[in-house]
PDB file of C-alpha atoms in Angstrom:
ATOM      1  CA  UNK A  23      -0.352  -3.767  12.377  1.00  0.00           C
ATOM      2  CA  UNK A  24      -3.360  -4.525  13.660  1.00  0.00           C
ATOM      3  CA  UNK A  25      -5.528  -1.792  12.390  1.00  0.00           C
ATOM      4  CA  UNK A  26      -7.636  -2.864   9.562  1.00  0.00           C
ATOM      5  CA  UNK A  27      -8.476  -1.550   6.331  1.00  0.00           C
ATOM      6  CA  UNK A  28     -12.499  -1.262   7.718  1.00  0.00           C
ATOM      7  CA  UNK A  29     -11.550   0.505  11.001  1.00  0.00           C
ATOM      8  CA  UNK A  30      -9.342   2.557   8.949  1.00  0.00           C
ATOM      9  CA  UNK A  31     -12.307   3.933   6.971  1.00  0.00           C
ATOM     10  CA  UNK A  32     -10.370   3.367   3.483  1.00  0.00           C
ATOM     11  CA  UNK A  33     -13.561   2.662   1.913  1.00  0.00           C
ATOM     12  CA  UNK A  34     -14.267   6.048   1.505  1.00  0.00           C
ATOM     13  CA  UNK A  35     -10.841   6.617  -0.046  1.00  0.00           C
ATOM     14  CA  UNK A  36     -10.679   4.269  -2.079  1.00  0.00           C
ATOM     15  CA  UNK A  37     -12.946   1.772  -4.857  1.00  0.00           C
ATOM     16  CA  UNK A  38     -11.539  -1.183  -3.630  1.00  0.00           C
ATOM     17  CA  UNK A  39      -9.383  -2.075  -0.475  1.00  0.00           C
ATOM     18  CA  UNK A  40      -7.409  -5.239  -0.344  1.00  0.00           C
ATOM     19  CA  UNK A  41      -5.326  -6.378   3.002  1.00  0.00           C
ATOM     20  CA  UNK A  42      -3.512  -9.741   4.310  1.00  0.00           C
ATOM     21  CA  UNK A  43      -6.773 -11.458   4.628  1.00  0.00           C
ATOM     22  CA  UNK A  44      -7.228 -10.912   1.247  1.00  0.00           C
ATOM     23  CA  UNK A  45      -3.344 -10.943  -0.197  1.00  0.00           C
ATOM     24  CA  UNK A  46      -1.408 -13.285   1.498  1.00  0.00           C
ATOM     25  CA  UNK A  47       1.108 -14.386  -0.335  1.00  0.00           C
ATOM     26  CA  UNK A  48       2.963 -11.287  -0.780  1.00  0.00           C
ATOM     27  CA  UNK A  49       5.737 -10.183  -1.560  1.00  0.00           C
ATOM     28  CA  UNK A  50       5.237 -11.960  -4.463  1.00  0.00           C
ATOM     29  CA  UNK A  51       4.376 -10.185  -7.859  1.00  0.00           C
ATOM     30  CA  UNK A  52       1.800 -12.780  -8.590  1.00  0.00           C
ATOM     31  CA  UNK A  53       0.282 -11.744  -5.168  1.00  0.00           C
ATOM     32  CA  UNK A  54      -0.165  -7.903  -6.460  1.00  0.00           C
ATOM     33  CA  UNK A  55      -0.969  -8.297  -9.925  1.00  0.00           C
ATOM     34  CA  UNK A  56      -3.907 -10.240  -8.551  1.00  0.00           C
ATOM     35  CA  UNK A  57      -5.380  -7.623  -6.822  1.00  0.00           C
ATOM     36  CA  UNK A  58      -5.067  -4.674  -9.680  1.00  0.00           C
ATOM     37  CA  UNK A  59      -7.309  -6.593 -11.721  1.00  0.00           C
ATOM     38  CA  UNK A  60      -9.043  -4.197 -14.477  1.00  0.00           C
ATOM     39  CA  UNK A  61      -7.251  -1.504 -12.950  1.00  0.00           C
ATOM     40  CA  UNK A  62      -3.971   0.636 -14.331  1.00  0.00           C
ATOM     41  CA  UNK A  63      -0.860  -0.089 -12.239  1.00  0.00           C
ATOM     42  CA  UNK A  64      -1.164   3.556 -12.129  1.00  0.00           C
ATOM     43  CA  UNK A  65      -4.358   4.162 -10.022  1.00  0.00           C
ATOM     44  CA  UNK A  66      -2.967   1.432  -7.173  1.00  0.00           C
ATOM     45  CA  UNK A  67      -1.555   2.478  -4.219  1.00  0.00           C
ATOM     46  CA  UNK A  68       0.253   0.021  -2.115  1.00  0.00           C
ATOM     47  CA  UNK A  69       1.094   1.572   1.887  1.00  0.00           C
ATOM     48  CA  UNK A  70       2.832  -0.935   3.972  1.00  0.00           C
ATOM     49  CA  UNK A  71       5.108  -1.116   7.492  1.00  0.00           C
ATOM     50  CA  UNK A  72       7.547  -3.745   6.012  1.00  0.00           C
ATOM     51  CA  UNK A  73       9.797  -2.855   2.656  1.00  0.00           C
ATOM     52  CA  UNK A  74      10.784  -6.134   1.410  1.00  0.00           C
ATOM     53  CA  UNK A  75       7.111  -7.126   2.073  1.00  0.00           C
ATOM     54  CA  UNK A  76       4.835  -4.337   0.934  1.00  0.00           C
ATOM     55  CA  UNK A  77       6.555  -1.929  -0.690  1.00  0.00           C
ATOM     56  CA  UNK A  78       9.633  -3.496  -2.843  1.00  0.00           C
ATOM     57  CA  UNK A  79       7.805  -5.478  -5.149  1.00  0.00           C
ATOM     58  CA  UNK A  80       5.056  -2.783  -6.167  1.00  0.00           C
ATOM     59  CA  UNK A  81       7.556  -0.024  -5.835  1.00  0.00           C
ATOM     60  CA  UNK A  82       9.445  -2.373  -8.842  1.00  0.00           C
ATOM     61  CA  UNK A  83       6.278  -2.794 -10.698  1.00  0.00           C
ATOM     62  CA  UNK A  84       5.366   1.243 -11.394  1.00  0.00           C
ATOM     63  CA  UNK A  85       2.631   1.086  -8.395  1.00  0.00           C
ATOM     64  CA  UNK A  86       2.349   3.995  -5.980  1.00  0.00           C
ATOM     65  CA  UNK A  87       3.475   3.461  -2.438  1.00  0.00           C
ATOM     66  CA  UNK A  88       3.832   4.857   0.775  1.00  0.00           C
ATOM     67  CA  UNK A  89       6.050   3.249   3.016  1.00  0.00           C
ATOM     68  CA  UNK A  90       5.078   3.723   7.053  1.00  0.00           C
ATOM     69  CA  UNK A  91       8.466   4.475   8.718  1.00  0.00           C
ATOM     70  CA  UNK A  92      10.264   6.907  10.831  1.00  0.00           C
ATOM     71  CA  UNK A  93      13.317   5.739   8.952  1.00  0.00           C
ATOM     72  CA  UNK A  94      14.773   8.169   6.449  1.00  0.00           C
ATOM     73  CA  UNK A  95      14.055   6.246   2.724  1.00  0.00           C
ATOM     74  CA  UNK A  96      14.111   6.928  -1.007  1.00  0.00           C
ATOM     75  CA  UNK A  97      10.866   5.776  -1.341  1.00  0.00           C
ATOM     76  CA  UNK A  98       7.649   8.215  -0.433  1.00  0.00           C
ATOM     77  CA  UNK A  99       7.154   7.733   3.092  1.00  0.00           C
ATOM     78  CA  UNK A 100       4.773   8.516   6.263  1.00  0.00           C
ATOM     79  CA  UNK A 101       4.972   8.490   9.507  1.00  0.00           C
ATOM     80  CA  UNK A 102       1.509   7.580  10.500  1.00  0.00           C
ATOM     81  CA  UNK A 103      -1.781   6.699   8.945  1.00  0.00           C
ATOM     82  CA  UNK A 104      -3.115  10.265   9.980  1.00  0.00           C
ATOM     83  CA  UNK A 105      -0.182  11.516   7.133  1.00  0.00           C
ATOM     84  CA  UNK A 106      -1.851   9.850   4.402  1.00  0.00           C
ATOM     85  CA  UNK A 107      -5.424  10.872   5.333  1.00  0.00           C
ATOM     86  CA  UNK A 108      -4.144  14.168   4.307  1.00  0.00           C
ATOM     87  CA  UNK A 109      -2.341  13.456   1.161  1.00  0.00           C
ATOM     88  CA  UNK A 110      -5.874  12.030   0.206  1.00  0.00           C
TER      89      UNK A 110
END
């Protein structure tokens, strides 16, 4: 996608705010344990457009995530980026 995590205003969501730029080797675990740090696996939240490369791996690990489809999934989904201002 190429709406970033500044234009998106998940700053104000959020204590720290990691994207591709930051993350790119994902989907591998290495890639996501890098970026929890200090933090509980717990308080992370992963949202991502592609399942085997954003939300698989952290879904596997015990991290929150919200896939961004319009496909019917198992896994907590929206539909747009407006969706998860709300659950916020």
């Amino acid at each position: 996608s190429s709406l970033s995590c500044l234009s998106l205003n998940w700053y104000k969501y959020f204590k720290e705010v990691y994207g591709t730029d930051i993350v790119p080797k994902k989907p591998l675990v290495d890639s996501f344990k890098s970026v929890i740090g200090d933090n509980e696996i717990e308080e992370c939240l992963m949202v991502g457009d592609s399942f085997e490369m954003d939300i698989k791996v952290p879904y596997e690990m015990g991290m929150n995530v919200y896939y961004l489809t319009n496909k019917k999934t198992k896994y907590p989904s929206i539909k747009n980026i407006d969706e998860l201002k709300e659950l916020l």
